[in-house]
PDB file of C-alpha atoms and ligand atoms in Angstrom:
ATOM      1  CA  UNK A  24     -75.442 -20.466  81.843  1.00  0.00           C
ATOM      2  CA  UNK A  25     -77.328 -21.655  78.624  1.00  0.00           C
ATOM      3  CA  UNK A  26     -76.898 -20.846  75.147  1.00  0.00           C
ATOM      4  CA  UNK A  27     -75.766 -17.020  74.633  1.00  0.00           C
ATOM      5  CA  UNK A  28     -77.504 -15.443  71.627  1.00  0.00           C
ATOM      6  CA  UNK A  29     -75.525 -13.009  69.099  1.00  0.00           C
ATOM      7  CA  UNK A  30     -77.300 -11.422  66.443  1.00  0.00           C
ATOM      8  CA  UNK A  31     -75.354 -12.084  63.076  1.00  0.00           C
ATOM      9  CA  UNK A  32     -74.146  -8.767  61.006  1.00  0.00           C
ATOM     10  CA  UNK A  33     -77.048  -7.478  63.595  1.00  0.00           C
ATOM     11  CA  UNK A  34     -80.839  -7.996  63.762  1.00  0.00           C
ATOM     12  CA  UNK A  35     -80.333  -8.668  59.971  1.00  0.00           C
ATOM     13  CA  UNK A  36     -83.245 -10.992  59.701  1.00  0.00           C
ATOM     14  CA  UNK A  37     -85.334  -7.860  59.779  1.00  0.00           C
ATOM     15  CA  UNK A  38     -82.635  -4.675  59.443  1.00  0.00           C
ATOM     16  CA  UNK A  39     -80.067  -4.283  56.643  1.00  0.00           C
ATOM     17  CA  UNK A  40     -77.314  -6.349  57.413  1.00  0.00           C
ATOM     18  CA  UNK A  41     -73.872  -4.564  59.504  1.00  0.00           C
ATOM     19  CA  UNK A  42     -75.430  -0.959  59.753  1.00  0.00           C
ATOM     20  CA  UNK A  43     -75.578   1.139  62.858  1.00  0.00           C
ATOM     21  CA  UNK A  44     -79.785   0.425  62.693  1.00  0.00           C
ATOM     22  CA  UNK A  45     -78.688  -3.509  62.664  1.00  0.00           C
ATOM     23  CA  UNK A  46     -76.837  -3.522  66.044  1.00  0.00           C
ATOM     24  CA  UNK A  47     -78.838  -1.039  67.486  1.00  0.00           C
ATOM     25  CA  UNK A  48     -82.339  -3.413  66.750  1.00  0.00           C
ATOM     26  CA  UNK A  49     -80.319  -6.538  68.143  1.00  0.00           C
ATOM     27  CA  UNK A  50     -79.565  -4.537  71.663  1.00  0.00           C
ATOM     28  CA  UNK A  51     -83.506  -2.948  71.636  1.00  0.00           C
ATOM     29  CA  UNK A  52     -83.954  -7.390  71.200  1.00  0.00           C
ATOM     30  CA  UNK A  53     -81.781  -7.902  74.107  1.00  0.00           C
ATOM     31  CA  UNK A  54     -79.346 -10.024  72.428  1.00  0.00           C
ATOM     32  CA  UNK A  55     -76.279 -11.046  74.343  1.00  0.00           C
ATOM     33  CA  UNK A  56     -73.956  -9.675  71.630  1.00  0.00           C
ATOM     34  CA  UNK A  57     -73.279  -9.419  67.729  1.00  0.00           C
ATOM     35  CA  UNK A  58     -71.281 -10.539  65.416  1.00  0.00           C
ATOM     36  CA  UNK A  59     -69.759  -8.005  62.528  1.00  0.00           C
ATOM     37  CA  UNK A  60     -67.331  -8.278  59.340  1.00  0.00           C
ATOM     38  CA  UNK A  61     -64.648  -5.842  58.982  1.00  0.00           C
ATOM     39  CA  UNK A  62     -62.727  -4.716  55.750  1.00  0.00           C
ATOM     40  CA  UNK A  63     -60.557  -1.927  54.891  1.00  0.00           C
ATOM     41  CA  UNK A  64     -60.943   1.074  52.769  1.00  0.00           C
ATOM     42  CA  UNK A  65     -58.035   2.076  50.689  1.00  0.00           C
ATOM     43  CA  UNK A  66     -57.621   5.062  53.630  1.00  0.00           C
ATOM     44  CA  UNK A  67     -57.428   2.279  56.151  1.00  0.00           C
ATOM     45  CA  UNK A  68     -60.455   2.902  57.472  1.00  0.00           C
ATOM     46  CA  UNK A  69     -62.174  -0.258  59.452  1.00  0.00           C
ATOM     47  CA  UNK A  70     -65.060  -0.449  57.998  1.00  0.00           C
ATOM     48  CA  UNK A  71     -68.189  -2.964  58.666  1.00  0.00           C
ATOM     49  CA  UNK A  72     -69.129  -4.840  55.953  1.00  0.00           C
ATOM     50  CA  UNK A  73     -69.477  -7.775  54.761  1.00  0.00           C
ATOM     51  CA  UNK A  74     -68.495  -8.871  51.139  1.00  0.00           C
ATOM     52  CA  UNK A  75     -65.053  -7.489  49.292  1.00  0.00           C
ATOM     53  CA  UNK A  76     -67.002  -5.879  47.042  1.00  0.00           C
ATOM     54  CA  UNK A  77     -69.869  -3.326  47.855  1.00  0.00           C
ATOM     55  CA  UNK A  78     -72.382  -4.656  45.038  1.00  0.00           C
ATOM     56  CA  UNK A  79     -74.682  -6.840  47.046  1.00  0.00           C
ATOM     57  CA  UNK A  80     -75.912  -4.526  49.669  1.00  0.00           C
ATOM     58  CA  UNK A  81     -75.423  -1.038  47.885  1.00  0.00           C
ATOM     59  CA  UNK A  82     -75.944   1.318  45.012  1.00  0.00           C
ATOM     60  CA  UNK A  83     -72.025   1.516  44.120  1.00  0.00           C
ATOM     61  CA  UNK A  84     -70.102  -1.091  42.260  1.00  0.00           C
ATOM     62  CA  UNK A  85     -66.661  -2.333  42.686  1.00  0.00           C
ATOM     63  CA  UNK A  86     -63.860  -3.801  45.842  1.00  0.00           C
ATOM     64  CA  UNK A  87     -64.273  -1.459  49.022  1.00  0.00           C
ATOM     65  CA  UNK A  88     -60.575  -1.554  49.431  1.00  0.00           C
ATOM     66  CA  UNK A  89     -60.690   0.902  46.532  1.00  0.00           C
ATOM     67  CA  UNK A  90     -62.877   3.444  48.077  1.00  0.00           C
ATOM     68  CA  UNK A  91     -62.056   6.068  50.240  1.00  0.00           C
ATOM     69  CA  UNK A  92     -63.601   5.990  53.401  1.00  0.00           C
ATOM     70  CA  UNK A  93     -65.696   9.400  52.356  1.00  0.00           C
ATOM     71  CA  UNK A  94     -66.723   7.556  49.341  1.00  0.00           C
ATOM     72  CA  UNK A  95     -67.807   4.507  50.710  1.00  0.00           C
ATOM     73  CA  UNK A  96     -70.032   6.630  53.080  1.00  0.00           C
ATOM     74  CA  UNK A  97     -72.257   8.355  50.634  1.00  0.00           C
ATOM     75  CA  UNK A  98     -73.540   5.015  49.964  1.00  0.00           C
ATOM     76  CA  UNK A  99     -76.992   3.686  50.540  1.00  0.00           C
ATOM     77  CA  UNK A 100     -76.053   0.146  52.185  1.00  0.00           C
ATOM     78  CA  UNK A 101     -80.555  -0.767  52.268  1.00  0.00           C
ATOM     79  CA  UNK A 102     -80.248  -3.084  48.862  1.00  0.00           C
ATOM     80  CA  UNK A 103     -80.866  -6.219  51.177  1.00  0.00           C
ATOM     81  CA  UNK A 104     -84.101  -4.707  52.109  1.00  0.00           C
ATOM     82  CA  UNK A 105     -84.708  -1.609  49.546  1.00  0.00           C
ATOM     83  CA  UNK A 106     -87.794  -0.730  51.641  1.00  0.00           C
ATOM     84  CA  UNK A 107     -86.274  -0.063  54.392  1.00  0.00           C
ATOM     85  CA  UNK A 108     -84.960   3.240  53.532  1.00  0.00           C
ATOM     86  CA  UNK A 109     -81.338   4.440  53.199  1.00  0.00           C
ATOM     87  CA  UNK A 110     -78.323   3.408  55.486  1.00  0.00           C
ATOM     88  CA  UNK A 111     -74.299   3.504  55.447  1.00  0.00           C
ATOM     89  CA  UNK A 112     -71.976   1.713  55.843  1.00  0.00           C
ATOM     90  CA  UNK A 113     -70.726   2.215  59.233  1.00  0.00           C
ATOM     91  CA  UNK A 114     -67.340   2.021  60.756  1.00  0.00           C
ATOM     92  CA  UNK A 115     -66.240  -0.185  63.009  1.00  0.00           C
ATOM     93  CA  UNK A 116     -65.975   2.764  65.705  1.00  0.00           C
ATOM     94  CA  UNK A 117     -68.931   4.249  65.348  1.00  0.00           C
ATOM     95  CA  UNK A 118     -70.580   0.693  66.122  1.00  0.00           C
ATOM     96  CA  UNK A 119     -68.219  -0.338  69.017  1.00  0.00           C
ATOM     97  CA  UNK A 120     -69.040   3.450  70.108  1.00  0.00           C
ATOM     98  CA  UNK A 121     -72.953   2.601  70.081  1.00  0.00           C
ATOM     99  CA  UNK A 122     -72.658  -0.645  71.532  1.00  0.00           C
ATOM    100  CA  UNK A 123     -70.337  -0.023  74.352  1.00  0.00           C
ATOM    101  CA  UNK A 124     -72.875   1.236  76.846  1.00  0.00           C
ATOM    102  CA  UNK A 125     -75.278  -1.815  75.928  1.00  0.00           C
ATOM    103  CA  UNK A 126     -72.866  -4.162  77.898  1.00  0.00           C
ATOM    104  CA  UNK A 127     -73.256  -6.425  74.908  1.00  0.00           C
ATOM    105  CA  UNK A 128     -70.453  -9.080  73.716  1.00  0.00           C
ATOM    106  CA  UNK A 129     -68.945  -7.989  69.795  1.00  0.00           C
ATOM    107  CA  UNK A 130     -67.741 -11.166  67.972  1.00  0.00           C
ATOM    108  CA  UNK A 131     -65.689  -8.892  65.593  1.00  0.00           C
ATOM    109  CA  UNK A 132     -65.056 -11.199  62.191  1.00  0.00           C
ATOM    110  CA  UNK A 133     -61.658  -9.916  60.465  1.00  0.00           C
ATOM    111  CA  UNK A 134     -62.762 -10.406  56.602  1.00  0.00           C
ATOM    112  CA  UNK A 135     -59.089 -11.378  55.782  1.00  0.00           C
ATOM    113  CA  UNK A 136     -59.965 -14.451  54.013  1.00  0.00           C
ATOM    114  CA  UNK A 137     -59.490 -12.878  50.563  1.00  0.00           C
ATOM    115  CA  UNK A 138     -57.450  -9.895  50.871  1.00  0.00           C
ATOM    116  CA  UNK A 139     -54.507  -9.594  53.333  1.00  0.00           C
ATOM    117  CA  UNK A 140     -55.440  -6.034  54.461  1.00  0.00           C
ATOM    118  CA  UNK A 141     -52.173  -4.288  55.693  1.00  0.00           C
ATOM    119  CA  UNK A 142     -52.059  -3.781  59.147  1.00  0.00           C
ATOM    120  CA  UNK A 143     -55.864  -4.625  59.734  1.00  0.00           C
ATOM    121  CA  UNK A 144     -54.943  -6.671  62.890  1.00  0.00           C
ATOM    122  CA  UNK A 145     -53.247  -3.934  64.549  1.00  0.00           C
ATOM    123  CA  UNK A 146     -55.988  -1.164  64.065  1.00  0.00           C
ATOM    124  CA  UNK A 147     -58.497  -3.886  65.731  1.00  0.00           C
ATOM    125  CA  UNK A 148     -56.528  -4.147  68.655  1.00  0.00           C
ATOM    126  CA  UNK A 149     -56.216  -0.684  68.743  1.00  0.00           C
ATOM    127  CA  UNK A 150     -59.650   0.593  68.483  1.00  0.00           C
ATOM    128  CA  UNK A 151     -61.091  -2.568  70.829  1.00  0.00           C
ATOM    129  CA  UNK A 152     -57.915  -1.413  73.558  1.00  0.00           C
ATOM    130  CA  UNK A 153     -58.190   2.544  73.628  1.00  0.00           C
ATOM    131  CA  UNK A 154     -61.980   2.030  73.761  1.00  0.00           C
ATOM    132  CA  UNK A 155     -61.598  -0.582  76.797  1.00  0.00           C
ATOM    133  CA  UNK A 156     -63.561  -3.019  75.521  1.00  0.00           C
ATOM    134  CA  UNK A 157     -61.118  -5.808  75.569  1.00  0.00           C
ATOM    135  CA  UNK A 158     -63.244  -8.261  77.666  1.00  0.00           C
ATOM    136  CA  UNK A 159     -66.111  -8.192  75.767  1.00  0.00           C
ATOM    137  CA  UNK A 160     -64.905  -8.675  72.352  1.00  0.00           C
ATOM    138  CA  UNK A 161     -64.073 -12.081  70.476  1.00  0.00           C
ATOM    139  CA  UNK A 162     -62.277 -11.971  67.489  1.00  0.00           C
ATOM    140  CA  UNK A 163     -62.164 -14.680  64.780  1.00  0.00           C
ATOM    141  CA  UNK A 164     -61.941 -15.083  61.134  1.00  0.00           C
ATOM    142  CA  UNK A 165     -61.591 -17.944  58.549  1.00  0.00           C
ATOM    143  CA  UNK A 166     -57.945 -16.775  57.928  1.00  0.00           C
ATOM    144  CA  UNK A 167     -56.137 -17.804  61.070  1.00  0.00           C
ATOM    145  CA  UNK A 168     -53.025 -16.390  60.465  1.00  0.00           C
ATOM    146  CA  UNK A 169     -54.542 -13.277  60.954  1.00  0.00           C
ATOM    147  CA  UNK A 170     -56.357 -14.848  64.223  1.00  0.00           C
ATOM    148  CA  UNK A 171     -52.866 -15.662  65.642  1.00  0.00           C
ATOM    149  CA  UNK A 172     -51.861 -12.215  65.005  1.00  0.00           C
ATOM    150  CA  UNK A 173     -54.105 -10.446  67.054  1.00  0.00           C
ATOM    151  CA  UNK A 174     -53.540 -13.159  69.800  1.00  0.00           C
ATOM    152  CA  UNK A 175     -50.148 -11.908  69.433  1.00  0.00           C
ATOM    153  CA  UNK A 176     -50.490  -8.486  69.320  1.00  0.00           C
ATOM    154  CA  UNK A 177     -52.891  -9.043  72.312  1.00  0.00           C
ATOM    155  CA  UNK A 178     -52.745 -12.031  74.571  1.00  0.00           C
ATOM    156  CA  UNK A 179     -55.941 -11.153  76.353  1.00  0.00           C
ATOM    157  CA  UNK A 180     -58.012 -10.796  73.446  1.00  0.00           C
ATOM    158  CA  UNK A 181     -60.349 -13.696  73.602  1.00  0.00           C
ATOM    159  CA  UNK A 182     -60.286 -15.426  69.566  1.00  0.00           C
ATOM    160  CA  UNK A 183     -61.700 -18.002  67.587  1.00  0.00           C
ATOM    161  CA  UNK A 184     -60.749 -19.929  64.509  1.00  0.00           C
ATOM    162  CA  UNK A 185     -63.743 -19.849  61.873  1.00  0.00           C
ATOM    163  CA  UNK A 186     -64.292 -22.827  59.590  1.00  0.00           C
ATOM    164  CA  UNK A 187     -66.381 -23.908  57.010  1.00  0.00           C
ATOM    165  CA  UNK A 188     -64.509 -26.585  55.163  1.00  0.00           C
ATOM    166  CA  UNK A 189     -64.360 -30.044  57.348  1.00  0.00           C
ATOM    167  CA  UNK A 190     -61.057 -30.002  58.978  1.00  0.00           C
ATOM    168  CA  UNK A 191     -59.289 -33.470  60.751  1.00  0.00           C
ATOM    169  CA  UNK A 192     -58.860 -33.021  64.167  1.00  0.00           C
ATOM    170  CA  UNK A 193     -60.163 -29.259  64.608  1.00  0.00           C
ATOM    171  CA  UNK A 194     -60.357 -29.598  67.905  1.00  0.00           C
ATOM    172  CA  UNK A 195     -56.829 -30.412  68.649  1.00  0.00           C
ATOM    173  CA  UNK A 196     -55.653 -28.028  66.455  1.00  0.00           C
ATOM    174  CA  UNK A 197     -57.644 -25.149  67.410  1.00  0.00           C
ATOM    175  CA  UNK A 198     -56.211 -26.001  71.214  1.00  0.00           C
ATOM    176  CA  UNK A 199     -52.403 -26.438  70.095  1.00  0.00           C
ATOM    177  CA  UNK A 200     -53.071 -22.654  68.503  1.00  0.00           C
ATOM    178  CA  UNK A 201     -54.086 -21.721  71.987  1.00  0.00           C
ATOM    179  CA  UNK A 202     -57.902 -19.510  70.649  1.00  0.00           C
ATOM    180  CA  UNK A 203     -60.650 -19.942  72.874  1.00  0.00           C
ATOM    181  CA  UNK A 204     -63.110 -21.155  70.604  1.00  0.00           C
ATOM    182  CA  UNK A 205     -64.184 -23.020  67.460  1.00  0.00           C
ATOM    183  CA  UNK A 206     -66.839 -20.656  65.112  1.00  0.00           C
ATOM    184  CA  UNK A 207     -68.309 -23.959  63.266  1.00  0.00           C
ATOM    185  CA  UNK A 208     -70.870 -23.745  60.677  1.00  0.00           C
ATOM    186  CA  UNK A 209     -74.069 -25.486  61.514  1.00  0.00           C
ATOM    187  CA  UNK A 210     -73.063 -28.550  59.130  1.00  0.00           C
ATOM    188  CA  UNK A 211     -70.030 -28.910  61.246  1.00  0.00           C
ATOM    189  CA  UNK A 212     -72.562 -29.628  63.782  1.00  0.00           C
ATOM    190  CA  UNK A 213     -73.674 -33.339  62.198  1.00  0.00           C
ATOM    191  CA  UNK A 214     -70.311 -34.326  63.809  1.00  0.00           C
ATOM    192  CA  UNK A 215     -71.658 -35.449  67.052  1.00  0.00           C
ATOM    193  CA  UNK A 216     -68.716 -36.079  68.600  1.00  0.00           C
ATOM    194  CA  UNK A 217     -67.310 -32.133  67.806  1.00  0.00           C
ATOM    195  CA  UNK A 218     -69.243 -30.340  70.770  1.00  0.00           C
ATOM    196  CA  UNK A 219     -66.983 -33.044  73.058  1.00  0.00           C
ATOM    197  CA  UNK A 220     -63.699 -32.675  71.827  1.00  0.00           C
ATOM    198  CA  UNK A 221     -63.702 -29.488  71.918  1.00  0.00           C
ATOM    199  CA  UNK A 222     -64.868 -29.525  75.567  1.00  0.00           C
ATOM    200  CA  UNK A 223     -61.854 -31.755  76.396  1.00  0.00           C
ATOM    201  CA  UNK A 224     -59.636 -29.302  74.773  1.00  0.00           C
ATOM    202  CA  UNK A 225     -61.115 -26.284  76.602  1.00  0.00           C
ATOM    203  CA  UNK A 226     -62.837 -24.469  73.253  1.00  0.00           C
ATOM    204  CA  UNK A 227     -65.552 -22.895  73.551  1.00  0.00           C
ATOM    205  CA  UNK A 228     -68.667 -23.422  70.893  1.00  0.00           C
ATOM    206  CA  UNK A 229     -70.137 -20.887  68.788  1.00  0.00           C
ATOM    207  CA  UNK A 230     -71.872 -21.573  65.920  1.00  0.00           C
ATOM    208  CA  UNK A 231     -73.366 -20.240  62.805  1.00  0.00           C
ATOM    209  CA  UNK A 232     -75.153 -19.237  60.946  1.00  0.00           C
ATOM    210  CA  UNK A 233     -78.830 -20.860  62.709  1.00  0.00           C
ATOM    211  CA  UNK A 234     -81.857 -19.317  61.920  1.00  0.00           C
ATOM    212  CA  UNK A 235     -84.642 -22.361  62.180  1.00  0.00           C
ATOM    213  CA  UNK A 236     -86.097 -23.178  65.256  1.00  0.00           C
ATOM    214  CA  UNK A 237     -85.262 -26.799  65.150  1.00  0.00           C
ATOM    215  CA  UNK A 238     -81.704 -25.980  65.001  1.00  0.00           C
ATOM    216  CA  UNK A 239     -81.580 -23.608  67.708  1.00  0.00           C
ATOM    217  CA  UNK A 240     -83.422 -26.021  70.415  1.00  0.00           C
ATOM    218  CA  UNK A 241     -81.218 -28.742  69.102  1.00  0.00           C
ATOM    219  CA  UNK A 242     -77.839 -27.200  69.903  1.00  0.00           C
ATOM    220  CA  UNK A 243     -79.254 -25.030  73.017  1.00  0.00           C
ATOM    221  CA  UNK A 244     -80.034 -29.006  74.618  1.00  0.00           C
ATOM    222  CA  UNK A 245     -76.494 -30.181  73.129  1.00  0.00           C
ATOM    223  CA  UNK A 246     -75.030 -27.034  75.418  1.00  0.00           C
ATOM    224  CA  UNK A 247     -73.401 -25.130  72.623  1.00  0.00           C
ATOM    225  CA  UNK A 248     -72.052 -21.387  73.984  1.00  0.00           C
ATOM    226  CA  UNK A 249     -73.314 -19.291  71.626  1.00  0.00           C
ATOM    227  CA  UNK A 250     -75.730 -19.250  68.418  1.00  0.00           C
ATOM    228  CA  UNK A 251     -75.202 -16.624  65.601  1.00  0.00           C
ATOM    229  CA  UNK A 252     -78.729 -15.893  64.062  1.00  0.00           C
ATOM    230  CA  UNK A 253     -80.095 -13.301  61.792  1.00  0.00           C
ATOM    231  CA  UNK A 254     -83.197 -13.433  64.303  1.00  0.00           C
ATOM    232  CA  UNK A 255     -82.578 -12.689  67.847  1.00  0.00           C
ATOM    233  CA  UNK A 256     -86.002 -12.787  68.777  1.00  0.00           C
ATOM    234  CA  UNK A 257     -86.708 -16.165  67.543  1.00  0.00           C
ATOM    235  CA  UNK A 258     -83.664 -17.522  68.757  1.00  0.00           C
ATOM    236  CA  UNK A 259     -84.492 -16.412  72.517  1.00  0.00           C
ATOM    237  CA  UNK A 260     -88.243 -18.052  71.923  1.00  0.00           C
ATOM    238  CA  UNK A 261     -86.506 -21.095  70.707  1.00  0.00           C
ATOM    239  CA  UNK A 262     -83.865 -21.622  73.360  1.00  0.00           C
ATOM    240  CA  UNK A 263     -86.781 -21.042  76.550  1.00  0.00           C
ATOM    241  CA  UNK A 264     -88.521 -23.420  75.032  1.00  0.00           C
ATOM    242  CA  UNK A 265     -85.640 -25.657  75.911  1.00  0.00           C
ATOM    243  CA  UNK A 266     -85.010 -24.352  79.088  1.00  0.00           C
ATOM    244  CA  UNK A 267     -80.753 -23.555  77.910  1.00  0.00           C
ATOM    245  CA  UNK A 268     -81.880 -19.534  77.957  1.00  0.00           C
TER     246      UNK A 268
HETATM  247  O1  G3P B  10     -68.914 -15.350  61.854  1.00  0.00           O
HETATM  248  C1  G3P B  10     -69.842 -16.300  61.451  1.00  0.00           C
HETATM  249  C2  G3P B  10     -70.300 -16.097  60.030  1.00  0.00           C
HETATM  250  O2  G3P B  10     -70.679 -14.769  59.872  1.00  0.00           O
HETATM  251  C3  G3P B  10     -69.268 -16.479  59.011  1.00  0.00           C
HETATM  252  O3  G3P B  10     -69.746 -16.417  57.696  1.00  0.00           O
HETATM  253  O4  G3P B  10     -70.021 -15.422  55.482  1.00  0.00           O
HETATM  254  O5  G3P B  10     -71.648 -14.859  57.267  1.00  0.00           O
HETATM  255  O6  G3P B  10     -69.331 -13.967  57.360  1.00  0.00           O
HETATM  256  P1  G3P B  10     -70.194 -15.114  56.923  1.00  0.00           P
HETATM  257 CA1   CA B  11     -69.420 -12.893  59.412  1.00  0.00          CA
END
């Protein structure tokens, strides 16, 4: 088994970035799963997105933690790509609803890095359990307190400690936490000696966030397990190429 491909926030090289029309362009690209962010309304509502605030990608201003959920959906979530016409802001539901019968792996990223949302671990493990999805999801964020939680809450939930700051001894860390897997940044990736520790210490490798070519061939011949790309497509070219896909 070479290289898995999941398309990061979606197809969003090409389809606004964590909308319904993202995840649904990354299955119609046959990529072997996604990768989503999820904050909180002030309802509690799980919602996908990716930044605190909603300024970036929509027409509204301010933190989504202080929206309603029926607020935050009358936005129009296109300002990545204003051409493309309008889209919302989904929930995490709706997309685990539309992706279920794709077979497709959901790498769901718990956006807890900034604010500790109350309870947000539980009403993961919740929706991902009553929708029986356990097996195919992988959870991981940069805030690994909040990883360890939801191993807690649910020992069969596969995880993965994000980084993007340069760590000493990640490897043996992320293995005396007991997660599956290491979610390094490409950079990480200079470290030529990462992909084997964490081999010897069980983890498996995804990494992000590789859009070029170059990069993708490189770590599908280094036998990484999974590359996060805005560009499914290109990533699938890439890794034949190689022979890892
Ligand atoms: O989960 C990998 C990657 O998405 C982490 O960074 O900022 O794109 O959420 P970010
Ligand atoms: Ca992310």
């Amino acid at each position: 088994m070479g290289a898995k491909i999941w398309a990061h926030r979606g197809a969003s090289g090409y389809v606004p970035e964590n909308t319904l029309e993202a995840f649904r362009r990354a299955a119609e690209m046959k990529a072997d799963g996604v990768e989503l962010d999820v904050q909180m309304s002030k309802d509690g509502e799980l919602v996908v997105i990716h930044d605190e605030t909603v300024d970036r990608v929509s027409d509204g201003k301010g933190y989504v933690k202080d929206y309603m959920y029926g607020e935050l959906q009358a936005l129009d979530v296109s300002g990545s790509m204003p051409d493309y016409g309008t889209v919302r802001i989904p929930t995490l539901a709706q997309v685990l609803e539309e992706l279920k019968p794709t077979g497709m792996e959901v790498n769901i990223e718990c956006k807890t890095g900034i604010f500790f949302y109350p309870g947000l671990e539980e009403k993961v493990v919740k929706l991902v359990q009553d929708m029986g999805m356990t097996e195919r999801i992988w959870c991981s964020s940069f805030n690994h307190e909040s990883v360890l939680r939801i191993k807690k809450l649910c020992p069969a939930m596969k995880t993965g400690f994000l980084i993007g700051d340069i760590i000493m001894d990640v490897a043996d860390y992320a293995k005396r936490y007991g997660v599956q897997a290491l979610h390094p940044a490409l950079y990480h990736m200079q470290d030529e000696g990462l992909l084997e520790r964490c081999r010897r210490n069980g983890l498996a490798v995804h990494v992000w966030t590789v859009n070029e070519r170059e990069y993708i061939s490189k770590l599908g011949n280094a036998g990484i397990d999974a590359v996060i790309t805005n560009f499914p497509d290109i990533a699938a070219e890439a890794l034949r190429r190689t022979g890892s896909y």
